[in-house]
Amino acid sequence: MQDLLGNLFIISAPSGAGKSTLINALLTQHADMQLSVSHTTRSPRPGESDGVQYHFTDVTNFKQLIADKQFIEWAEVFGNYYGTSKAALADKLAQGIDVFLDIDWQGARQIKQQLPFVTSIFILPPSVQALEQRLNQRGQDSADVIAGRMAKARDEISHASEYDYWVVNDDLELALQQFSGIIQTQRLRQTKQAIRQQKLLAGLLANETK
Amino acid sequence: MQDLLGNLFIISAPSGAGKSTLINALLTQHADMQLSVSHTTRSPRPGESDGVQYHFTDVTNFKQLIADKQFIEWAEVFGNYYGTSKAALADKLAQGIDVFLDIDWQGARQIKQQLPFVTSIFILPPSVQALEQRLNQRGQDSADVIAGRMAKARDEISHASEYDYWVVNDDLELALQQFSGIIQTQRLRQTKQAIRQQKLLAGLLANETK
């Protein structure tokens, strides 16, 4: 896939960093952006509908899509398959729509290898204390359960250096403002502007004055 | 020079794109940023003082600095030498100060070869008409003089694709806001955040919970 007008953003974070809240707020603020809808073989949960939270499909079809190289990244998690379709992504980016991908470091790595123009953002919690508190919101989990969640969060955080930008989610307003700045800035990148400002540049470089 | 906490920004534009107005407004808005002060062998003009607009020096000293590889870029323009000192730049960046370099595409190219972490921004005028108008503000220049200025502007614009970001200076407020977004976004880059958030990351990755 070539670099298209739309921007592709990977957003990763350890559980407990406030990623969902941030993404939802961003989608509300930026009506022109969309969250990429993944394919999955798991069953819809109550309230979920096909094409909104996921494209629901069966294992046979999913494996055929893998064989046809239709996924830019896919993974099997607890017996269920999850994947991001190339065609759907390319279609949105070609239309100039900016797309968020909410994936973990493994998916991010697969995508960055194939689409070097992707912009990847890692969300960090503001402190160990805040992370522990968020991972134990119900306040009724055992120390072992919390330690397990912390270990998983630490594993994700250990890959933060593979991302382009880090946003520390301390103050939500500030984090949102930083995200918006990153989004706007990608739109000003030379590769994007060369498409958007093609006529202006051609006019400026035309060797005639009126 | 290694990548330091401060960000280095190259700003180039054809004459008539409104670069000086933009840079002055940015320096007013971002009190924590500085414009790099070049060395020059030309004489101070009325109102200019050493160390403010330029570091004024003589040709012998300037040539010695070249021989000692003290310049990150230098050029001879109409018999005068102009150059950017490595030491002064490294010192500011190490202190975490963001620095603007107001140079043309040739200086930009020299710097990008040596400091790949630099962020380069090209300012475009909004139209040929606006550019011509700005290049003929006094309204009393001959068609030949204006054509000459346009040719020079076109030469600079023909190198726009070598820059990281393009800002179209149509509405000054919007252009300023886009610049501020680019500046803030560079501060969120992984290489910068890894320095700024070093303690946070170490804390999050420490294998113990309280």
Short mmCIF file of C-alpha atoms in Angstrom, two decimals:
data_model
loop_
_atom_site.label_atom_id
_atom_site.label_comp_id
_atom_site.label_asym_id
_atom_site.label_seq_id
_atom_site.Cartn_x
_atom_site.Cartn_y
_atom_site.Cartn_z
CA MET A 1 0.00 0.00 0.00
CA GLN A 2 1.39 3.42 -0.93
CA ASP A 3 1.17 6.50 1.26
CA LEU A 4 -2.31 7.97 0.77
CA LEU A 5 -3.91 11.27 1.73
CA GLY A 6 -5.46 9.93 4.93
CA ASN A 7 -3.29 9.33 7.98
CA LEU A 8 -3.10 6.02 9.78
CA PHE A 9 -2.56 6.16 13.53
CA ILE A 10 -1.71 3.20 15.74
CA ILE A 11 -2.65 3.74 19.36
CA SER A 12 -1.34 1.33 21.97
CA ALA A 13 -1.32 1.44 25.73
CA PRO A 14 -1.20 -0.84 28.71
CA SER A 15 -4.61 -1.64 30.13
CA GLY A 16 -5.26 1.03 32.77
CA ALA A 17 -3.75 3.94 30.83
CA GLY A 18 -7.15 5.33 29.84
CA LYS A 19 -6.92 4.49 26.14
CA SER A 20 -10.65 3.92 25.49
CA THR A 21 -11.65 7.19 27.13
CA LEU A 22 -9.05 9.05 25.07
CA ILE A 23 -10.02 7.42 21.77
CA ASN A 24 -13.72 8.07 22.36
CA ALA A 25 -13.05 11.72 23.18
CA LEU A 26 -10.86 12.06 20.07
CA LEU A 27 -13.53 10.55 17.83
CA THR A 28 -16.06 13.00 19.26
CA GLN A 29 -13.70 15.94 18.68
CA HIS A 30 -12.55 14.82 15.23
CA ALA A 31 -15.71 13.92 13.34
CA ASP A 32 -13.55 13.35 10.24
CA MET A 33 -11.63 10.45 11.86
CA GLN A 34 -12.67 6.84 12.20
CA LEU A 35 -11.70 3.87 14.31
CA SER A 36 -10.71 0.92 12.15
CA VAL A 37 -13.19 -1.96 12.44
CA SER A 38 -11.44 -5.33 12.81
CA HIS A 39 -12.58 -8.75 11.64
CA THR A 40 -13.09 -11.36 14.37
CA THR A 41 -14.26 -14.93 14.73
CA ARG A 42 -15.52 -14.45 18.26
CA SER A 43 -19.28 -14.25 18.81
CA PRO A 44 -20.97 -10.85 19.08
CA ARG A 45 -21.67 -9.80 22.67
CA PRO A 46 -25.01 -8.27 23.60
CA GLY A 47 -25.25 -4.79 22.07
CA GLU A 48 -22.56 -5.41 19.44
CA SER A 49 -23.50 -5.35 15.77
CA ASP A 50 -21.71 -6.47 12.63
CA GLY A 51 -19.65 -3.70 11.00
CA VAL A 52 -19.74 -1.45 14.06
CA GLN A 53 -17.59 -2.96 16.83
CA TYR A 54 -16.29 -5.75 14.55
CA HIS A 55 -16.86 -7.47 11.25
CA PHE A 56 -18.02 -10.84 12.61
CA THR A 57 -17.00 -13.83 10.54
CA ASP A 58 -16.32 -17.57 10.94
CA VAL A 59 -13.01 -19.41 11.18
CA THR A 60 -13.19 -20.88 7.64
CA ASN A 61 -13.72 -17.47 6.09
CA PHE A 62 -11.09 -15.85 8.33
CA LYS A 63 -8.49 -18.46 7.33
CA GLN A 64 -9.35 -17.89 3.67
CA LEU A 65 -8.75 -14.15 4.17
CA ILE A 66 -5.37 -14.97 5.74
CA ALA A 67 -4.49 -17.23 2.80
CA ASP A 68 -5.51 -14.46 0.39
CA LYS A 69 -3.24 -12.02 2.28
CA GLN A 70 -6.20 -9.76 2.99
CA PHE A 71 -4.99 -8.83 6.48
CA ILE A 72 -2.39 -6.23 7.30
CA GLU A 73 -2.13 -7.80 10.76
CA TRP A 74 -3.91 -10.64 12.48
CA ALA A 75 -3.58 -12.60 15.71
CA GLU A 76 -5.17 -15.50 17.53
CA VAL A 77 -6.12 -14.63 21.12
CA PHE A 78 -7.63 -17.30 23.37
CA GLY A 79 -8.83 -19.32 20.36
CA ASN A 80 -10.42 -16.38 18.55
CA TYR A 81 -9.00 -14.67 15.48
CA TYR A 82 -8.73 -10.89 15.10
CA GLY A 83 -7.46 -9.06 12.02
CA THR A 84 -7.33 -5.74 10.17
CA SER A 85 -8.38 -5.86 6.52
CA LYS A 86 -6.08 -4.15 4.02
CA ALA A 87 -8.82 -3.25 1.55
CA ALA A 88 -11.02 -1.44 4.09
CA LEU A 89 -8.02 0.51 5.38
CA ALA A 90 -6.73 1.51 1.92
CA ASP A 91 -10.22 2.61 0.87
CA LYS A 92 -10.59 4.99 3.84
CA LEU A 93 -7.06 6.41 3.53
CA ALA A 94 -7.54 7.01 -0.21
CA GLN A 95 -10.67 9.03 0.64
CA GLY A 96 -8.50 11.19 2.88
CA ILE A 97 -10.06 9.82 6.07
CA ASP A 98 -7.73 9.54 9.06
CA VAL A 99 -8.00 6.16 10.76
CA PHE A 100 -7.14 5.00 14.28
CA LEU A 101 -6.01 1.45 14.92
CA ASP A 102 -6.41 0.35 18.52
CA ILE A 103 -3.93 -2.54 18.75
CA ASP A 104 -1.16 -3.92 20.93
CA TRP A 105 2.59 -3.82 20.30
CA GLN A 106 2.55 -7.07 18.32
CA GLY A 107 -0.04 -5.80 15.85
CA ALA A 108 1.74 -2.44 15.74
CA ARG A 109 4.98 -4.16 14.78
CA GLN A 110 3.34 -6.09 11.94
CA ILE A 111 1.75 -2.93 10.56
CA LYS A 112 4.87 -0.79 10.81
CA GLN A 113 6.80 -3.37 8.78
CA GLN A 114 4.27 -3.13 5.96
CA LEU A 115 3.24 0.53 6.19
CA PRO A 116 6.28 2.59 7.19
CA PHE A 117 4.23 5.82 6.88
CA VAL A 118 2.01 4.90 9.84
CA THR A 119 2.16 7.16 12.91
CA SER A 120 2.33 5.24 16.17
CA ILE A 121 1.41 6.68 19.55
CA PHE A 122 1.91 5.07 22.94
CA ILE A 123 -0.13 6.20 25.94
CA LEU A 124 1.60 6.06 29.32
CA PRO A 125 -0.11 6.26 32.70
CA PRO A 126 1.22 9.12 34.85
CA SER A 127 2.61 6.88 37.64
CA VAL A 128 2.80 3.32 38.96
CA GLN A 129 0.30 4.30 41.65
CA ALA A 130 -2.22 5.60 39.10
CA LEU A 131 -1.80 2.46 37.01
CA GLU A 132 -2.36 0.14 40.00
CA GLN A 133 -5.39 2.14 41.04
CA ARG A 134 -6.90 1.95 37.56
CA LEU A 135 -6.21 -1.79 37.34
CA ASN A 136 -8.02 -2.29 40.63
CA GLN A 137 -10.98 -0.01 40.16
CA ARG A 138 -13.47 -2.38 41.64
CA GLY A 139 -11.28 -2.56 44.72
CA GLN A 140 -12.11 -6.22 45.29
CA ASP A 141 -9.41 -8.07 43.37
CA SER A 142 -6.76 -10.17 45.06
CA ALA A 143 -3.13 -9.04 45.14
CA ASP A 144 -2.31 -11.90 42.74
CA VAL A 145 -4.87 -10.78 40.17
CA ILE A 146 -3.57 -7.21 40.31
CA ALA A 147 0.04 -8.38 40.08
CA GLY A 148 -0.90 -10.40 36.98
CA ARG A 149 -2.48 -7.33 35.36
CA MET A 150 0.55 -5.25 36.30
CA ALA A 151 2.89 -7.80 34.69
CA LYS A 152 0.84 -7.67 31.48
CA ALA A 153 0.83 -3.85 31.54
CA ARG A 154 4.59 -3.84 32.12
CA ASP A 155 5.09 -6.12 29.12
CA GLU A 156 3.19 -3.67 26.88
CA ILE A 157 5.08 -0.66 28.35
CA SER A 158 8.41 -2.40 27.68
CA HIS A 159 7.71 -1.85 23.96
CA ALA A 160 7.01 1.89 24.26
CA SER A 161 10.33 2.73 22.62
CA GLU A 162 9.09 1.21 19.34
CA TYR A 163 6.51 4.01 18.97
CA ASP A 164 6.86 7.44 17.32
CA TYR A 165 5.21 9.49 20.08
CA TRP A 166 4.46 9.13 23.77
CA VAL A 167 1.51 10.83 25.42
CA VAL A 168 1.37 10.74 29.22
CA ASN A 169 -2.28 10.54 30.22
CA ASP A 170 -2.24 12.54 33.44
CA ASP A 171 -4.64 15.38 32.68
CA LEU A 172 -7.21 14.23 30.08
CA GLU A 173 -7.60 17.70 28.52
CA LEU A 174 -3.86 18.05 28.05
CA ALA A 175 -3.54 14.52 26.63
CA LEU A 176 -6.36 15.24 24.18
CA GLN A 177 -4.74 18.48 23.13
CA GLN A 178 -1.42 16.70 22.56
CA PHE A 179 -3.15 14.01 20.50
CA SER A 180 -4.90 16.66 18.40
CA GLY A 181 -1.56 18.35 17.79
CA ILE A 182 -0.02 15.07 16.62
CA ILE A 183 -2.98 14.42 14.31
CA GLN A 184 -2.92 17.91 12.81
CA THR A 185 0.86 17.76 12.39
CA GLN A 186 0.72 14.52 10.39
CA ARG A 187 -1.62 16.30 7.99
CA LEU A 188 1.10 18.90 7.43
CA ARG A 189 3.73 16.31 6.51
CA GLN A 190 5.35 16.90 3.14
CA THR A 191 4.02 13.63 1.68
CA LYS A 192 0.44 14.62 2.59
CA GLN A 193 0.76 18.27 1.65
CA ALA A 194 2.29 17.36 -1.73
CA ILE A 195 -1.07 15.69 -2.48
CA ARG A 196 -3.29 18.33 -0.86
CA GLN A 197 -1.38 21.37 -2.16
CA GLN A 198 -0.57 19.91 -5.59
CA LYS A 199 -2.33 22.71 -7.52
CA LEU A 200 -0.84 25.46 -5.36
CA LEU A 201 2.69 24.14 -5.85
CA ALA A 202 2.22 23.69 -9.60
CA GLY A 203 0.91 27.27 -9.83
CA LEU A 204 3.82 28.67 -7.79
CA LEU A 205 6.38 26.81 -9.88
CA ALA A 206 4.82 27.64 -13.27
CA ASN A 207 7.34 29.74 -15.18
CA GLU A 208 5.09 32.64 -16.05
CA THR A 209 3.86 35.73 -14.28
CA LYS A 210 0.70 37.61 -15.11
CA MET B 1 26.05 15.78 17.67
CA GLN B 2 23.61 13.34 19.29
CA ASP B 3 19.88 13.94 19.63
CA LEU B 4 19.37 16.16 22.68
CA LEU B 5 16.31 17.19 24.68
CA GLY B 6 15.80 20.45 22.81
CA ASN B 7 14.31 20.43 19.32
CA LEU B 8 15.98 22.02 16.35
CA PHE B 9 13.70 23.52 13.71
CA ILE B 10 14.74 24.68 10.28
CA ILE B 11 12.37 27.22 8.78
CA SER B 12 12.71 28.10 5.11
CA ALA B 13 10.50 30.04 2.75
CA PRO B 14 10.68 32.04 -0.41
CA SER B 15 10.93 35.77 0.18
CA GLY B 16 7.34 37.03 0.28
CA ALA B 17 5.87 34.09 2.17
CA GLY B 18 5.71 36.01 5.45
CA LYS B 19 8.46 34.08 7.27
CA SER B 20 9.75 36.93 9.47
CA THR B 21 6.26 37.83 10.69
CA LEU B 22 5.59 34.19 11.52
CA ILE B 23 8.90 33.63 13.31
CA ASN B 24 8.50 36.81 15.37
CA ALA B 25 4.97 35.82 16.38
CA LEU B 26 6.18 32.32 17.30
CA LEU B 27 9.00 33.69 19.45
CA THR B 28 6.48 35.91 21.25
CA GLN B 29 4.13 32.97 21.83
CA HIS B 30 6.86 30.48 22.81
CA ALA B 31 9.04 32.30 25.31
CA ASP B 32 10.98 29.03 25.78
CA MET B 33 12.19 29.01 22.16
CA GLN B 34 15.10 30.90 20.63
CA LEU B 35 16.21 31.94 17.18
CA SER B 36 19.71 30.72 16.44
CA VAL B 37 22.20 33.56 16.17
CA SER B 38 24.53 33.17 13.19
CA HIS B 39 28.11 34.31 12.79
CA THR B 40 28.74 36.79 9.97
CA THR B 41 31.61 38.82 8.54
CA ARG B 42 29.37 41.59 7.27
CA SER B 43 29.35 44.89 9.17
CA PRO B 44 26.63 45.59 11.73
CA ARG B 45 23.85 47.80 10.41
CA PRO B 46 22.47 50.65 12.52
CA GLY B 47 20.52 49.15 15.44
CA GLU B 48 22.19 45.73 15.25
CA SER B 49 24.34 44.56 18.14
CA ASP B 50 26.81 41.70 18.53
CA GLY B 51 25.23 38.51 19.84
CA VAL B 52 21.67 39.63 19.15
CA GLN B 53 21.06 39.70 15.37
CA TYR B 54 24.48 38.13 14.63
CA HIS B 55 27.82 37.28 16.14
CA PHE B 56 29.93 39.75 14.17
CA THR B 57 33.42 38.57 13.34
CA ASP B 58 36.14 39.14 10.72
CA VAL B 59 37.10 37.01 7.73
CA THR B 60 40.31 35.66 9.28
CA ASN B 61 38.50 34.44 12.38
CA PHE B 62 35.60 33.08 10.32
CA LYS B 63 37.97 31.07 8.10
CA GLN B 64 39.68 29.70 11.20
CA LEU B 65 36.28 28.56 12.54
CA ILE B 66 35.62 26.83 9.18
CA ALA B 67 39.04 25.12 9.36
CA ASP B 68 38.27 24.00 12.92
CA LYS B 69 34.93 22.55 11.72
CA GLN B 70 33.05 24.80 14.12
CA PHE B 71 30.18 25.43 11.72
CA ILE B 72 27.29 23.11 11.11
CA GLU B 73 26.59 25.09 7.93
CA TRP B 74 28.13 28.14 6.36
CA ALA B 75 27.86 30.04 3.09
CA GLU B 76 29.37 33.01 1.30
CA VAL B 77 26.76 35.45 0.02
CA PHE B 78 27.83 38.54 -1.96
CA GLY B 79 31.31 38.40 -0.44
CA ASN B 80 30.14 38.03 3.17
CA TYR B 81 30.32 34.84 5.22
CA TYR B 82 27.42 33.50 7.28
CA GLY B 83 27.53 30.39 9.48
CA THR B 84 25.85 28.51 12.33
CA SER B 85 28.13 27.47 15.18
CA LYS B 86 27.88 23.86 16.37
CA ALA B 87 28.87 24.60 19.96
CA ALA B 88 26.23 27.29 20.52
CA LEU B 89 23.55 25.06 19.04
CA ALA B 90 24.53 21.95 21.05
CA ASP B 91 24.64 23.98 24.23
CA LYS B 92 21.06 25.26 23.81
CA LEU B 93 19.67 21.88 22.76
CA ALA B 94 21.34 20.17 25.73
CA GLN B 95 19.60 22.67 28.03
CA GLY B 96 16.29 21.57 26.50
CA ILE B 97 15.81 24.83 24.63
CA ASP B 98 14.06 24.58 21.26
CA VAL B 99 15.90 26.50 18.57
CA PHE B 100 14.75 27.93 15.22
CA LEU B 101 17.16 28.19 12.32
CA ASP B 102 16.07 30.68 9.68
CA ILE B 103 18.01 29.46 6.62
CA ASP B 104 17.57 28.68 2.93
CA TRP B 105 17.39 25.25 1.27
CA GLN B 106 21.16 25.01 0.84
CA GLY B 107 21.84 25.54 4.55
CA ALA B 108 18.94 23.21 5.37
CA ARG B 109 20.50 20.47 3.27
CA GLN B 110 23.87 20.81 5.00
CA ILE B 111 22.26 20.61 8.43
CA LYS B 112 19.99 17.67 7.64
CA GLN B 113 22.99 15.65 6.49
CA GLN B 114 24.71 16.18 9.84
CA LEU B 115 21.71 16.28 12.19
CA PRO B 116 19.10 13.82 10.91
CA PHE B 117 16.89 14.55 13.95
CA VAL B 118 16.24 18.14 12.84
CA THR B 119 12.65 19.09 11.97
CA SER B 120 12.35 21.13 8.78
CA ILE B 121 9.37 23.30 7.90
CA PHE B 122 8.72 25.05 4.62
CA ILE B 123 6.35 28.02 4.46
CA LEU B 124 4.36 28.42 1.26
CA PRO B 125 2.49 31.54 0.15
CA PRO B 126 -1.22 30.88 -0.48
CA SER B 127 -1.14 31.75 -4.21
CA VAL B 128 0.99 33.13 -7.02
CA GLN B 129 -1.03 36.35 -6.82
CA ALA B 130 -0.33 36.76 -3.10
CA LEU B 131 3.36 36.07 -3.66
CA GLU B 132 3.64 38.66 -6.46
CA GLN B 133 1.77 41.19 -4.38
CA ARG B 134 4.07 40.67 -1.41
CA LEU B 135 7.17 40.86 -3.61
CA ASN B 136 5.94 44.18 -4.96
CA GLN B 137 4.68 45.80 -1.78
CA ARG B 138 6.07 49.19 -2.56
CA GLY B 139 4.24 49.04 -5.88
CA GLN B 140 7.00 50.92 -7.66
CA ASP B 141 9.27 48.15 -8.93
CA SER B 142 9.71 47.38 -12.61
CA ALA B 143 8.30 44.19 -14.12
CA ASP B 144 11.89 42.94 -14.55
CA VAL B 145 12.75 43.41 -10.88
CA ILE B 146 9.60 41.58 -9.82
CA ALA B 147 10.25 38.80 -12.33
CA GLY B 148 13.75 38.40 -10.88
CA ARG B 149 12.38 38.12 -7.34
CA MET B 150 9.77 35.64 -8.54
CA ALA B 151 12.47 33.50 -10.17
CA LYS B 152 14.43 33.45 -6.90
CA ALA B 153 11.27 32.58 -4.94
CA ARG B 154 10.49 29.80 -7.41
CA ASP B 155 13.98 28.38 -6.97
CA GLU B 156 13.47 28.17 -3.19
CA ILE B 157 9.97 26.67 -3.61
CA SER B 158 11.35 24.02 -5.98
CA HIS B 159 13.09 22.51 -2.91
CA ALA B 160 9.96 22.34 -0.76
CA SER B 161 9.79 18.55 -1.15
CA GLU B 162 13.03 18.23 0.86
CA TYR B 163 11.27 19.47 4.02
CA ASP B 164 9.36 17.50 6.65
CA TYR B 165 6.33 19.79 6.90
CA TRP B 166 4.61 22.44 4.78
CA VAL B 167 2.66 25.30 6.28
CA VAL B 168 0.62 27.43 3.88
CA ASN B 169 0.66 30.99 5.20
CA ASP B 170 -2.80 32.16 4.16
CA ASP B 171 -4.39 33.04 7.49
CA LEU B 172 -1.68 34.06 9.99
CA GLU B 173 -3.59 32.74 13.02
CA LEU B 174 -4.05 29.32 11.40
CA ALA B 175 -0.42 29.18 10.27
CA LEU B 176 0.72 30.02 13.82
CA GLN B 177 -1.53 27.37 15.27
CA GLN B 178 -0.15 24.78 12.82
CA PHE B 179 3.40 25.77 13.72
CA SER B 180 2.65 25.46 17.42
CA GLY B 181 1.20 21.99 16.80
CA ILE B 182 4.36 20.91 14.97
CA ILE B 183 6.55 22.28 17.77
CA GLN B 184 4.54 20.60 20.52
CA THR B 185 4.44 17.34 18.58
CA GLN B 186 8.23 17.18 18.23
CA ARG B 187 8.43 17.40 22.03
CA LEU B 188 6.29 14.25 22.22
CA ARG B 189 8.60 12.23 19.98
CA GLN B 190 9.82 9.01 21.51
CA THR B 191 13.47 10.11 21.48
CA LYS B 192 12.60 13.28 23.44
CA GLN B 193 10.09 11.64 25.76
CA ALA B 194 12.57 8.85 26.57
CA ILE B 195 14.75 11.59 28.07
CA ARG B 196 11.95 13.64 29.68
CA GLN B 197 9.98 10.65 31.02
CA GLN B 198 12.99 8.55 32.01
CA LYS B 199 12.01 8.30 35.68
CA LEU B 200 8.36 7.57 34.91
CA LEU B 201 9.30 4.74 32.54
CA ALA B 202 11.82 3.26 34.96
CA GLY B 203 9.17 3.35 37.71
CA LEU B 204 6.54 1.71 35.52
CA LEU B 205 8.92 -1.05 34.45
CA ALA B 206 10.32 -1.75 37.93
CA ASN B 207 9.39 -5.30 38.84
CA GLU B 208 7.77 -4.63 42.19
CA THR B 209 4.41 -3.39 43.38
CA LYS B 210 3.76 -1.71 46.68
#
